């Protein structure tokens, strides 16, 4: 079974209420950005600090909830596509369950990138240590190894970005936070299926190129900028279907 | 639509794949080697630009260009084979023939770009000079340049495909054929752009990883990788131009 690029662009139409769901998804993306901007827009006109802090906290919580929902939504779509649900686009009425899926995705993602974060902290500590030692031979030695570690860190980040779709697929199968670091499951998906994974990577990057190109055209029309949140949301769904197709090829 | 599995496996399906691949990689090494030689030979301390180009530097530049055009010609020959449904997946190496094709493509693309560049210069000049639009002239110029760049990339891509049909320089100006190529295939063309962009980005990522792992020795791996990317791009272009086989035709 091959990954079908064309299907990824048209699959949303198979859902009975696709128009409404995508419209809400795009609108929420726009609202999240707007909510984040409110405190900065209000700042010049307010003098009460407690009121401003309350507003800042409310806006932050609201924006975070919407962001979690937008993060979780594509992963729920992958899950539904893998398990063959007829209504694979989750209904926005279940907002809190989508937010919960987003929280799980974020925690899983954090676990996945934990080694990279750990490595980054080591590099940071090396440089801080070297600077605190001043100009000495040991300091120069640490700085040299710090730069070697920076290159290693860049390599590790590249490797992780290549593995990210694989582990996302593993996570989306059961929506278990620890599936993000279940490398055994990742390997099971990859073994004997590496050509499909290569195709998946190619297609995900191609989707990025196509939607960047589309966004650039919208920017050139100036008024079209308003449509970018919907475009991004649709791009996420296209990527979600590609990952689901990859998992199903196994 | 695109059969992506074939994009990766088709080149390796040729009976003389190993031999042709090694020759291709060697041909791609030469432009790099001669460019490095040229850099070493160039006298940086010489202030006059023309004085920097000694006969040895010029020879190195010409040789680098020669082999770059050979690779280009080979790329177009693969696309042409795919259009004509030739059984030969990878064409046999005929250096002089591919150099001629590559040279024609180079001349064609330069002739296509020069008039368009003059139009852009004229538009920018108008934006800057005319008094009633000069306050927003720089912004308009940037917009014009971006639109020009997008159009130029799209035009160059589509006219390259038109050239691959008959290797005729005039095919770079055969806009009717370009229209026929695009007819009913705009979405497929968009996918084609995305895919060639993706091939380039992924190859760069892999190259970067290889470079980080083995350093300068990575050149031994990167040149064949670049040749493989050329094969992938040619296969994608070939698939874009070849007729879509319907389910009825394959008997499903």
Tab-separated table of C-alpha atoms in Angstrom:
chain	number	residue	atom	x	y	z
A	1	UNK	CA	0.000	0.000	0.000
A	2	UNK	CA	1.331	3.411	-1.002
A	3	UNK	CA	0.814	6.839	0.511
A	4	UNK	CA	-1.594	8.817	-1.663
A	5	UNK	CA	-0.575	12.483	-1.848
A	6	UNK	CA	-3.728	13.606	-3.649
A	7	UNK	CA	-6.006	11.925	-1.121
A	8	UNK	CA	-4.351	13.874	1.707
A	9	UNK	CA	-5.574	17.109	0.114
A	10	UNK	CA	-9.133	15.923	-0.463
A	11	UNK	CA	-9.863	13.561	2.462
A	12	UNK	CA	-11.485	16.274	4.588
A	13	UNK	CA	-14.453	16.328	2.191
A	14	UNK	CA	-15.344	12.783	3.250
A	15	UNK	CA	-16.404	14.104	6.665
A	16	UNK	CA	-20.103	15.115	6.676
A	17	UNK	CA	-19.507	18.468	8.439
A	18	UNK	CA	-16.042	19.288	7.150
A	19	UNK	CA	-16.764	22.902	6.133
A	20	UNK	CA	-18.051	23.947	9.536
A	21	UNK	CA	-15.268	22.138	11.413
A	22	UNK	CA	-12.478	23.672	9.319
A	23	UNK	CA	-14.093	27.107	9.553
A	24	UNK	CA	-14.146	26.835	13.365
A	25	UNK	CA	-10.581	25.507	13.471
A	26	UNK	CA	-9.260	28.395	11.365
A	27	UNK	CA	-11.292	30.907	13.366
A	28	UNK	CA	-9.867	29.542	16.624
A	29	UNK	CA	-6.306	29.950	15.243
A	30	UNK	CA	-7.088	33.601	14.494
A	31	UNK	CA	-8.801	34.095	17.867
A	32	UNK	CA	-5.783	32.621	19.733
A	33	UNK	CA	-3.508	35.191	18.120
A	34	UNK	CA	-5.969	37.995	18.806
A	35	UNK	CA	-6.413	36.993	22.477
A	36	UNK	CA	-2.625	37.010	22.922
A	37	UNK	CA	-2.483	40.550	21.536
A	38	UNK	CA	-5.295	41.978	23.741
A	39	UNK	CA	-3.099	42.695	26.833
A	40	UNK	CA	-0.595	44.594	24.685
A	41	UNK	CA	-3.370	46.609	23.044
A	42	UNK	CA	-4.907	47.475	26.432
A	43	UNK	CA	-1.582	48.337	28.126
A	44	UNK	CA	-1.389	52.047	27.066
A	45	UNK	CA	-4.936	52.710	28.334
A	46	UNK	CA	-4.797	51.029	31.764
A	47	UNK	CA	-3.534	52.358	35.094
A	48	UNK	CA	-4.751	49.603	37.453
A	49	UNK	CA	-2.041	46.957	37.910
A	50	UNK	CA	-4.261	44.243	39.536
A	51	UNK	CA	-6.857	44.628	36.770
A	52	UNK	CA	-4.159	44.370	34.118
A	53	UNK	CA	-2.615	41.261	35.737
A	54	UNK	CA	-6.086	39.651	35.890
A	55	UNK	CA	-6.644	40.451	32.222
A	56	UNK	CA	-3.190	39.108	31.317
A	57	UNK	CA	-3.844	35.862	33.223
A	58	UNK	CA	-7.305	35.402	31.657
A	59	UNK	CA	-6.025	36.019	28.145
A	60	UNK	CA	-3.054	33.698	28.685
A	61	UNK	CA	-5.250	30.859	29.974
A	62	UNK	CA	-7.756	31.323	27.141
A	63	UNK	CA	-5.030	31.460	24.476
A	64	UNK	CA	-3.304	28.398	26.013
A	65	UNK	CA	-6.589	26.432	25.974
A	66	UNK	CA	-7.158	27.277	22.306
A	67	UNK	CA	-3.525	26.469	21.450
A	68	UNK	CA	-3.795	23.074	23.181
A	69	UNK	CA	-6.986	22.383	21.243
A	70	UNK	CA	-5.278	23.290	17.964
A	71	UNK	CA	-2.293	21.071	18.832
A	72	UNK	CA	-4.485	18.118	19.830
A	73	UNK	CA	-6.932	18.302	16.910
A	74	UNK	CA	-4.634	16.935	14.142
A	75	UNK	CA	-3.522	14.077	16.411
A	76	UNK	CA	-7.150	13.124	17.071
A	77	UNK	CA	-7.676	13.199	13.285
A	78	UNK	CA	-4.700	10.819	12.836
A	79	UNK	CA	-6.138	8.552	15.519
A	80	UNK	CA	-9.582	8.536	13.880
A	81	UNK	CA	-8.104	7.931	10.413
A	82	UNK	CA	-6.022	4.996	11.678
A	83	UNK	CA	-9.037	3.395	13.350
A	84	UNK	CA	-11.319	4.108	10.385
A	85	UNK	CA	-13.899	6.344	12.110
A	86	UNK	CA	-16.509	7.688	9.682
A	87	UNK	CA	-16.589	11.127	11.301
A	88	UNK	CA	-12.828	11.501	11.496
A	89	UNK	CA	-12.788	15.274	12.077
A	90	UNK	CA	-13.557	15.658	15.810
A	91	UNK	CA	-16.567	17.798	16.620
A	92	UNK	CA	-15.666	21.141	18.225
A	93	UNK	CA	-18.498	20.616	20.733
A	94	UNK	CA	-16.085	18.253	22.545
A	95	UNK	CA	-13.747	21.188	23.088
A	96	UNK	CA	-12.431	20.043	26.447
A	97	UNK	CA	-11.574	16.539	25.249
A	98	UNK	CA	-9.691	18.129	22.309
A	99	UNK	CA	-7.857	20.398	24.792
A	100	UNK	CA	-6.997	17.325	26.876
A	101	UNK	CA	-5.624	15.584	23.740
A	102	UNK	CA	-3.546	18.717	23.127
A	103	UNK	CA	-2.161	18.618	26.678
A	104	UNK	CA	-1.239	14.941	26.231
A	105	UNK	CA	0.417	15.724	22.892
A	106	UNK	CA	2.424	18.556	24.441
A	107	UNK	CA	3.560	16.377	27.364
A	108	UNK	CA	4.458	13.544	24.963
A	109	UNK	CA	6.336	15.973	22.739
A	110	UNK	CA	8.198	17.295	25.771
A	111	UNK	CA	9.220	13.735	26.728
A	112	UNK	CA	10.350	13.140	23.156
A	113	UNK	CA	12.595	16.197	23.002
A	114	UNK	CA	13.842	15.801	26.581
A	115	UNK	CA	17.255	14.367	25.495
A	116	UNK	CA	17.757	17.380	23.174
A	117	UNK	CA	16.817	19.774	25.984
A	118	UNK	CA	19.151	17.949	28.383
A	119	UNK	CA	21.991	18.187	25.869
A	120	UNK	CA	21.256	21.915	25.339
A	121	UNK	CA	21.477	22.557	29.088
A	122	UNK	CA	24.859	20.742	29.206
A	123	UNK	CA	26.180	22.947	26.383
A	124	UNK	CA	24.880	26.060	28.150
A	125	UNK	CA	26.503	25.021	31.441
A	126	UNK	CA	29.793	24.334	29.642
A	127	UNK	CA	29.889	27.859	28.226
A	128	UNK	CA	28.828	29.436	31.549
A	129	UNK	CA	31.563	27.430	33.304
A	130	UNK	CA	34.147	28.486	30.711
A	131	UNK	CA	33.229	32.178	31.044
A	132	UNK	CA	33.361	32.019	34.847
A	133	UNK	CA	36.890	30.586	34.650
A	134	UNK	CA	38.088	33.628	32.704
A	135	UNK	CA	41.051	33.391	30.326
A	136	UNK	CA	42.781	30.130	31.151
A	137	UNK	CA	43.837	27.000	29.299
A	138	UNK	CA	40.999	24.983	30.875
A	139	UNK	CA	38.516	27.646	29.810
A	140	UNK	CA	39.756	27.503	26.191
A	141	UNK	CA	39.582	23.714	26.350
A	142	UNK	CA	35.953	23.815	27.585
A	143	UNK	CA	34.995	26.388	24.922
A	144	UNK	CA	36.490	24.133	22.231
A	145	UNK	CA	34.463	21.152	23.449
A	146	UNK	CA	31.425	23.452	23.803
A	147	UNK	CA	31.588	24.194	20.075
A	148	UNK	CA	31.984	20.482	19.285
A	149	UNK	CA	28.885	19.863	21.414
A	150	UNK	CA	26.989	22.634	19.585
A	151	UNK	CA	27.612	20.832	16.279
A	152	UNK	CA	26.514	17.575	17.892
A	153	UNK	CA	23.403	19.338	19.193
A	154	UNK	CA	22.524	20.615	15.705
A	155	UNK	CA	22.977	17.072	14.360
A	156	UNK	CA	20.808	15.654	17.142
A	157	UNK	CA	18.079	18.229	16.467
A	158	UNK	CA	18.120	17.361	12.736
A	159	UNK	CA	17.887	13.661	13.584
A	160	UNK	CA	14.985	14.303	15.953
A	161	UNK	CA	13.124	16.342	13.353
A	162	UNK	CA	13.527	13.416	10.927
A	163	UNK	CA	12.154	11.021	13.573
A	164	UNK	CA	9.331	13.300	14.742
A	165	UNK	CA	6.662	12.117	12.208
A	166	UNK	CA	7.456	8.491	13.091
A	167	UNK	CA	6.973	8.973	16.820
A	168	UNK	CA	3.903	11.157	16.194
A	169	UNK	CA	2.414	8.224	14.290
A	170	UNK	CA	3.238	5.867	17.179
A	171	UNK	CA	1.647	8.306	19.677
A	172	UNK	CA	-1.491	8.875	17.589
A	173	UNK	CA	-2.302	5.165	17.475
A	174	UNK	CA	-3.257	5.029	21.168
A	175	UNK	CA	-2.895	8.676	22.307
A	176	UNK	CA	-0.697	7.451	25.165
A	177	UNK	CA	1.822	10.052	26.329
A	178	UNK	CA	4.586	7.447	26.659
A	179	UNK	CA	4.080	6.219	23.079
A	180	UNK	CA	6.071	9.298	22.046
A	181	UNK	CA	9.155	7.671	23.548
A	182	UNK	CA	8.184	4.090	22.714
A	183	UNK	CA	11.063	3.591	20.278
A	184	UNK	CA	10.265	-0.123	20.013
A	185	UNK	CA	6.884	0.751	18.506
A	186	UNK	CA	8.587	3.358	16.313
A	187	UNK	CA	10.988	0.714	15.051
A	188	UNK	CA	8.082	-1.671	14.357
A	189	UNK	CA	6.513	1.021	12.182
A	190	UNK	CA	9.783	1.655	10.385
A	191	UNK	CA	11.108	-1.897	9.913
A	192	UNK	CA	10.495	-3.062	6.364
A	193	UNK	CA	8.639	0.173	5.687
A	194	UNK	CA	11.528	2.612	5.397
A	195	UNK	CA	10.768	3.549	1.787
A	196	UNK	CA	7.258	4.606	2.810
A	197	UNK	CA	8.791	6.611	5.649
A	198	UNK	CA	11.132	8.335	3.217
A	199	UNK	CA	8.111	9.106	1.028
A	200	UNK	CA	6.256	10.418	4.101
A	201	UNK	CA	9.142	12.760	4.947
A	202	UNK	CA	9.268	13.937	1.350
A	203	UNK	CA	5.522	14.578	1.295
A	204	UNK	CA	5.481	16.399	4.635
A	205	UNK	CA	8.208	18.747	3.416
A	206	UNK	CA	6.383	19.118	0.088
A	207	UNK	CA	3.186	20.090	1.953
A	208	UNK	CA	5.254	22.688	3.825
A	209	UNK	CA	6.644	24.074	0.556
A	210	UNK	CA	3.191	24.191	-1.109
A	211	UNK	CA	1.498	25.917	1.838
A	212	UNK	CA	4.366	28.379	2.292
A	213	UNK	CA	4.008	29.234	-1.365
A	214	UNK	CA	0.231	29.646	-0.954
A	215	UNK	CA	0.738	31.805	2.158
A	216	UNK	CA	3.223	33.969	0.250
A	217	UNK	CA	0.644	34.517	-2.488
A	218	UNK	CA	-1.951	35.467	0.148
A	219	UNK	CA	0.500	37.944	1.698
A	220	UNK	CA	1.024	39.550	-1.710
A	221	UNK	CA	-2.707	40.210	-1.989
A	222	UNK	CA	-2.544	41.933	1.466
A	223	UNK	CA	-6.252	41.288	2.226
A	224	UNK	CA	-5.606	37.553	1.829
A	225	UNK	CA	-3.511	37.561	5.026
A	226	UNK	CA	-6.795	37.088	6.922
A	227	UNK	CA	-7.094	33.617	5.382
A	228	UNK	CA	-3.693	32.383	6.621
A	229	UNK	CA	-5.031	30.846	9.915
A	230	UNK	CA	-7.445	28.676	7.898
A	231	UNK	CA	-4.659	27.758	5.490
A	232	UNK	CA	-2.393	26.677	8.378
A	233	UNK	CA	-5.178	24.647	9.947
A	234	UNK	CA	-5.885	22.903	6.640
A	235	UNK	CA	-2.123	22.227	6.176
A	236	UNK	CA	-2.066	20.531	9.616
A	237	UNK	CA	-4.948	18.284	8.565
A	238	UNK	CA	-3.194	17.361	5.287
A	239	UNK	CA	-0.071	16.403	7.264
A	240	UNK	CA	-2.247	14.460	9.735
A	241	UNK	CA	-3.716	12.355	6.935
A	242	UNK	CA	-0.250	11.647	5.504
A	243	UNK	CA	0.961	10.370	8.899
A	244	UNK	CA	-2.218	8.266	9.282
A	245	UNK	CA	-1.678	6.783	5.814
A	246	UNK	CA	1.901	5.915	6.740
A	247	UNK	CA	0.824	4.126	9.946
A	248	UNK	CA	-1.794	2.212	7.958
A	249	UNK	CA	0.795	1.047	5.383
A	250	UNK	CA	2.339	-1.144	8.069
B	1	UNK	CA	-0.680	11.391	-10.160
B	2	UNK	CA	2.844	10.871	-8.859
B	3	UNK	CA	3.991	7.346	-8.080
B	4	UNK	CA	6.480	8.229	-5.383
B	5	UNK	CA	7.703	4.709	-4.768
B	6	UNK	CA	8.803	4.621	-8.412
B	7	UNK	CA	10.587	7.966	-8.025
B	8	UNK	CA	12.970	6.329	-5.560
B	9	UNK	CA	13.207	2.870	-7.122
B	10	UNK	CA	13.082	3.563	-10.892
B	11	UNK	CA	16.680	4.821	-11.316
B	12	UNK	CA	18.027	1.727	-9.538
B	13	UNK	CA	15.944	-0.493	-11.839
B	14	UNK	CA	18.263	0.142	-14.818
B	15	UNK	CA	20.398	-2.888	-15.720
B	16	UNK	CA	23.608	-0.791	-15.827
B	17	UNK	CA	22.652	1.352	-12.846
B	18	UNK	CA	25.961	0.926	-10.980
B	19	UNK	CA	28.144	1.868	-13.929
B	20	UNK	CA	25.977	4.816	-15.006
B	21	UNK	CA	25.679	6.059	-11.444
B	22	UNK	CA	29.452	6.034	-10.916
B	23	UNK	CA	30.041	7.910	-14.191
B	24	UNK	CA	27.310	10.411	-13.222
B	25	UNK	CA	28.888	10.961	-9.813
B	26	UNK	CA	32.298	11.491	-11.418
B	27	UNK	CA	30.816	13.988	-13.875
B	28	UNK	CA	29.311	15.875	-10.925
B	29	UNK	CA	32.630	15.869	-9.045
B	30	UNK	CA	34.409	17.730	-11.853
B	31	UNK	CA	32.558	21.081	-11.522
B	32	UNK	CA	33.360	21.055	-7.772
B	33	UNK	CA	37.010	20.083	-8.297
B	34	UNK	CA	37.564	22.657	-11.055
B	35	UNK	CA	35.800	25.370	-9.047
B	36	UNK	CA	38.166	24.649	-6.135
B	37	UNK	CA	41.169	24.725	-8.499
B	38	UNK	CA	39.898	28.034	-9.922
B	39	UNK	CA	39.622	29.480	-6.397
B	40	UNK	CA	43.215	28.467	-5.628
B	41	UNK	CA	44.533	29.876	-8.884
B	42	UNK	CA	42.706	33.220	-8.633
B	43	UNK	CA	45.095	35.978	-7.577
B	44	UNK	CA	43.190	37.774	-4.845
B	45	UNK	CA	45.889	40.387	-4.366
B	46	UNK	CA	45.427	41.552	-7.964
B	47	UNK	CA	43.147	44.554	-7.911
B	48	UNK	CA	42.121	44.535	-11.567
B	49	UNK	CA	39.383	41.965	-12.015
B	50	UNK	CA	40.465	40.997	-15.519
B	51	UNK	CA	44.027	40.393	-14.346
B	52	UNK	CA	42.791	37.695	-11.946
B	53	UNK	CA	41.824	35.457	-14.840
B	54	UNK	CA	45.023	33.800	-15.922
B	55	UNK	CA	44.769	31.132	-18.667
B	56	UNK	CA	44.860	28.399	-16.001
B	57	UNK	CA	41.955	29.989	-14.072
B	58	UNK	CA	39.971	30.394	-17.274
B	59	UNK	CA	40.640	26.769	-18.253
B	60	UNK	CA	39.455	25.586	-14.815
B	61	UNK	CA	36.294	27.725	-15.097
B	62	UNK	CA	35.541	26.428	-18.592
B	63	UNK	CA	36.019	22.812	-17.501
B	64	UNK	CA	33.809	23.347	-14.429
B	65	UNK	CA	31.111	24.837	-16.669
B	66	UNK	CA	31.532	22.041	-19.225
B	67	UNK	CA	30.825	19.283	-16.725
B	68	UNK	CA	27.978	21.243	-15.101
B	69	UNK	CA	26.328	21.487	-18.536
B	70	UNK	CA	26.884	17.739	-19.118
B	71	UNK	CA	24.950	16.979	-15.897
B	72	UNK	CA	22.224	19.372	-17.002
B	73	UNK	CA	21.995	17.675	-20.393
B	74	UNK	CA	21.737	14.257	-18.761
B	75	UNK	CA	18.866	15.543	-16.595
B	76	UNK	CA	16.932	16.660	-19.682
B	77	UNK	CA	17.668	13.370	-21.486
B	78	UNK	CA	16.096	11.388	-18.609
B	79	UNK	CA	12.966	13.552	-18.781
B	80	UNK	CA	12.844	13.122	-22.551
B	81	UNK	CA	13.129	9.330	-22.194
B	82	UNK	CA	10.268	9.374	-19.729
B	83	UNK	CA	8.084	11.498	-22.080
B	84	UNK	CA	8.762	9.096	-24.959
B	85	UNK	CA	8.151	6.083	-22.681
B	86	UNK	CA	11.637	4.804	-23.483
B	87	UNK	CA	12.498	1.504	-21.833
B	88	UNK	CA	15.963	2.823	-21.015
B	89	UNK	CA	15.449	4.258	-17.497
B	90	UNK	CA	18.906	5.813	-17.283
B	91	UNK	CA	20.385	6.909	-20.624
B	92	UNK	CA	23.870	5.699	-21.576
B	93	UNK	CA	26.576	8.314	-21.034
B	94	UNK	CA	27.380	10.340	-24.163
B	95	UNK	CA	29.331	13.290	-22.814
B	96	UNK	CA	29.362	15.433	-25.968
B	97	UNK	CA	25.644	14.900	-26.655
B	98	UNK	CA	24.661	15.886	-23.116
B	99	UNK	CA	26.991	18.863	-23.211
B	100	UNK	CA	25.184	20.091	-26.360
B	101	UNK	CA	21.774	19.629	-24.719
B	102	UNK	CA	22.970	21.363	-21.531
B	103	UNK	CA	24.450	24.254	-23.517
B	104	UNK	CA	21.206	24.703	-25.456
B	105	UNK	CA	19.253	24.717	-22.175
B	106	UNK	CA	21.636	27.285	-20.687
B	107	UNK	CA	21.350	29.582	-23.728
B	108	UNK	CA	17.563	29.165	-23.741
B	109	UNK	CA	17.163	30.043	-20.083
B	110	UNK	CA	19.472	33.074	-20.369
B	111	UNK	CA	17.528	34.340	-23.406
B	112	UNK	CA	14.291	33.849	-21.477
B	113	UNK	CA	15.484	35.650	-18.357
B	114	UNK	CA	17.172	38.702	-19.928
B	115	UNK	CA	14.012	40.337	-21.397
B	116	UNK	CA	12.101	39.626	-18.182
B	117	UNK	CA	14.874	41.223	-16.114
B	118	UNK	CA	14.718	44.325	-18.316
B	119	UNK	CA	10.959	44.519	-17.680
B	120	UNK	CA	11.592	44.361	-13.916
B	121	UNK	CA	14.238	47.096	-14.150
B	122	UNK	CA	11.728	49.241	-16.073
B	123	UNK	CA	8.978	48.623	-13.475
B	124	UNK	CA	11.321	49.473	-10.577
B	125	UNK	CA	12.508	52.610	-12.404
B	126	UNK	CA	8.909	53.735	-12.941
B	127	UNK	CA	8.072	53.074	-9.259
B	128	UNK	CA	11.057	55.143	-8.103
B	129	UNK	CA	10.894	58.021	-10.577
B	130	UNK	CA	7.232	58.899	-11.077
B	131	UNK	CA	6.418	61.662	-8.556
B	132	UNK	CA	2.867	60.588	-7.713
B	133	UNK	CA	3.909	57.046	-6.722
B	134	UNK	CA	7.469	57.729	-5.547
B	135	UNK	CA	6.492	57.951	-1.802
B	136	UNK	CA	5.467	54.293	-1.918
B	137	UNK	CA	7.982	53.500	-4.674
B	138	UNK	CA	10.325	51.294	-2.580
B	139	UNK	CA	7.406	49.180	-1.277
B	140	UNK	CA	5.985	48.825	-4.779
B	141	UNK	CA	9.445	47.865	-6.056
B	142	UNK	CA	9.752	45.125	-3.426
B	143	UNK	CA	6.289	43.820	-4.330
B	144	UNK	CA	7.157	43.894	-8.027
B	145	UNK	CA	10.448	42.075	-7.356
B	146	UNK	CA	8.771	39.339	-5.291
B	147	UNK	CA	6.012	38.803	-7.859
B	148	UNK	CA	8.648	38.802	-10.611
B	149	UNK	CA	10.733	36.224	-8.743
B	150	UNK	CA	7.748	33.903	-8.213
B	151	UNK	CA	6.691	34.226	-11.854
B	152	UNK	CA	10.246	33.725	-13.050
B	153	UNK	CA	10.697	30.510	-11.043
B	154	UNK	CA	7.372	29.148	-12.277
B	155	UNK	CA	8.111	30.167	-15.858
B	156	UNK	CA	11.636	28.707	-15.786
B	157	UNK	CA	10.281	25.425	-14.404
B	158	UNK	CA	7.557	25.083	-17.005
B	159	UNK	CA	9.775	26.193	-19.926
B	160	UNK	CA	12.460	23.697	-18.829
B	161	UNK	CA	9.816	21.000	-19.168
B	162	UNK	CA	8.841	22.352	-22.595
B	163	UNK	CA	12.522	22.203	-23.648
B	164	UNK	CA	12.784	18.561	-22.547
B	165	UNK	CA	10.360	17.561	-25.339
B	166	UNK	CA	12.691	18.299	-28.286
B	167	UNK	CA	15.884	19.980	-26.974
B	168	UNK	CA	15.168	23.002	-29.148
B	169	UNK	CA	16.235	26.424	-27.804
B	170	UNK	CA	13.050	27.947	-29.231
B	171	UNK	CA	11.020	25.634	-26.992
B	172	UNK	CA	11.895	28.064	-24.187
B	173	UNK	CA	9.575	30.509	-25.954
B	174	UNK	CA	6.901	27.995	-26.952
B	175	UNK	CA	4.258	29.330	-24.584
B	176	UNK	CA	1.491	27.373	-26.371
B	177	UNK	CA	3.201	24.132	-25.371
B	178	UNK	CA	3.637	25.437	-21.829
B	179	UNK	CA	-0.109	26.096	-21.764
B	180	UNK	CA	-0.797	22.565	-23.010
B	181	UNK	CA	1.493	21.107	-20.335
B	182	UNK	CA	-0.374	23.019	-17.631
B	183	UNK	CA	-3.851	22.400	-19.047
B	184	UNK	CA	-5.886	20.545	-16.428
B	185	UNK	CA	-2.733	19.908	-14.430
B	186	UNK	CA	-2.382	23.034	-12.306
B	187	UNK	CA	-2.781	21.106	-9.057
B	188	UNK	CA	-0.312	18.479	-10.254
B	189	UNK	CA	2.126	21.271	-11.135
B	190	UNK	CA	1.760	22.688	-7.624
B	191	UNK	CA	2.512	19.226	-6.239
B	192	UNK	CA	5.504	18.965	-8.566
B	193	UNK	CA	6.894	22.258	-7.223
B	194	UNK	CA	6.357	21.054	-3.662
B	195	UNK	CA	8.053	17.740	-4.352
B	196	UNK	CA	11.151	19.166	-6.028
B	197	UNK	CA	11.434	21.654	-3.155
B	198	UNK	CA	11.093	18.784	-0.685
B	199	UNK	CA	13.775	16.694	-2.463
B	200	UNK	CA	16.161	19.634	-2.227
B	201	UNK	CA	15.422	20.266	1.483
B	202	UNK	CA	15.684	16.584	2.470
B	203	UNK	CA	18.938	16.100	0.552
B	204	UNK	CA	20.349	19.155	2.338
B	205	UNK	CA	19.285	17.739	5.709
B	206	UNK	CA	20.899	14.370	4.987
B	207	UNK	CA	24.031	16.070	3.640
B	208	UNK	CA	24.248	18.145	6.793
B	209	UNK	CA	23.938	15.067	8.994
B	210	UNK	CA	26.597	13.239	6.964
B	211	UNK	CA	28.881	16.292	7.154
B	212	UNK	CA	28.477	16.468	10.932
B	213	UNK	CA	29.292	12.768	11.259
B	214	UNK	CA	32.319	12.432	8.995
B	215	UNK	CA	33.432	16.001	8.222
B	216	UNK	CA	35.258	16.719	4.974
B	217	UNK	CA	35.230	13.010	4.013
B	218	UNK	CA	31.491	13.516	3.472
B	219	UNK	CA	32.342	14.918	-0.003
B	220	UNK	CA	32.756	11.295	-1.133
B	221	UNK	CA	29.134	10.626	-0.127
B	222	UNK	CA	27.648	14.023	-0.944
B	223	UNK	CA	28.527	14.076	-4.645
B	224	UNK	CA	26.744	10.742	-5.373
B	225	UNK	CA	23.889	12.033	-3.190
B	226	UNK	CA	23.685	15.167	-5.360
B	227	UNK	CA	23.603	12.980	-8.487
B	228	UNK	CA	20.846	10.862	-6.921
B	229	UNK	CA	18.900	14.096	-6.214
B	230	UNK	CA	19.287	14.985	-9.900
B	231	UNK	CA	17.854	11.575	-10.829
B	232	UNK	CA	14.937	12.063	-8.410
B	233	UNK	CA	14.172	15.508	-9.842
B	234	UNK	CA	14.310	14.164	-13.400
B	235	UNK	CA	12.004	11.281	-12.466
B	236	UNK	CA	9.520	13.704	-10.860
B	237	UNK	CA	9.573	15.912	-13.972
B	238	UNK	CA	9.132	12.813	-16.149
B	239	UNK	CA	6.167	11.666	-14.103
B	240	UNK	CA	4.652	15.138	-14.254
B	241	UNK	CA	4.870	15.155	-18.043
B	242	UNK	CA	3.896	11.553	-18.678
B	243	UNK	CA	0.227	10.778	-19.217
B	244	UNK	CA	-1.779	9.765	-16.160
B	245	UNK	CA	-2.780	6.114	-16.424
B	246	UNK	CA	-6.439	5.779	-15.497
B	247	UNK	CA	-7.796	2.869	-13.477
B	248	UNK	CA	-9.697	1.676	-16.587
B	249	UNK	CA	-6.444	1.567	-18.568
B	250	UNK	CA	-4.707	-0.629	-16.036
B	251	UNK	CA	-7.792	-2.812	-15.842
B	252	UNK	CA	-8.930	-2.145	-12.273
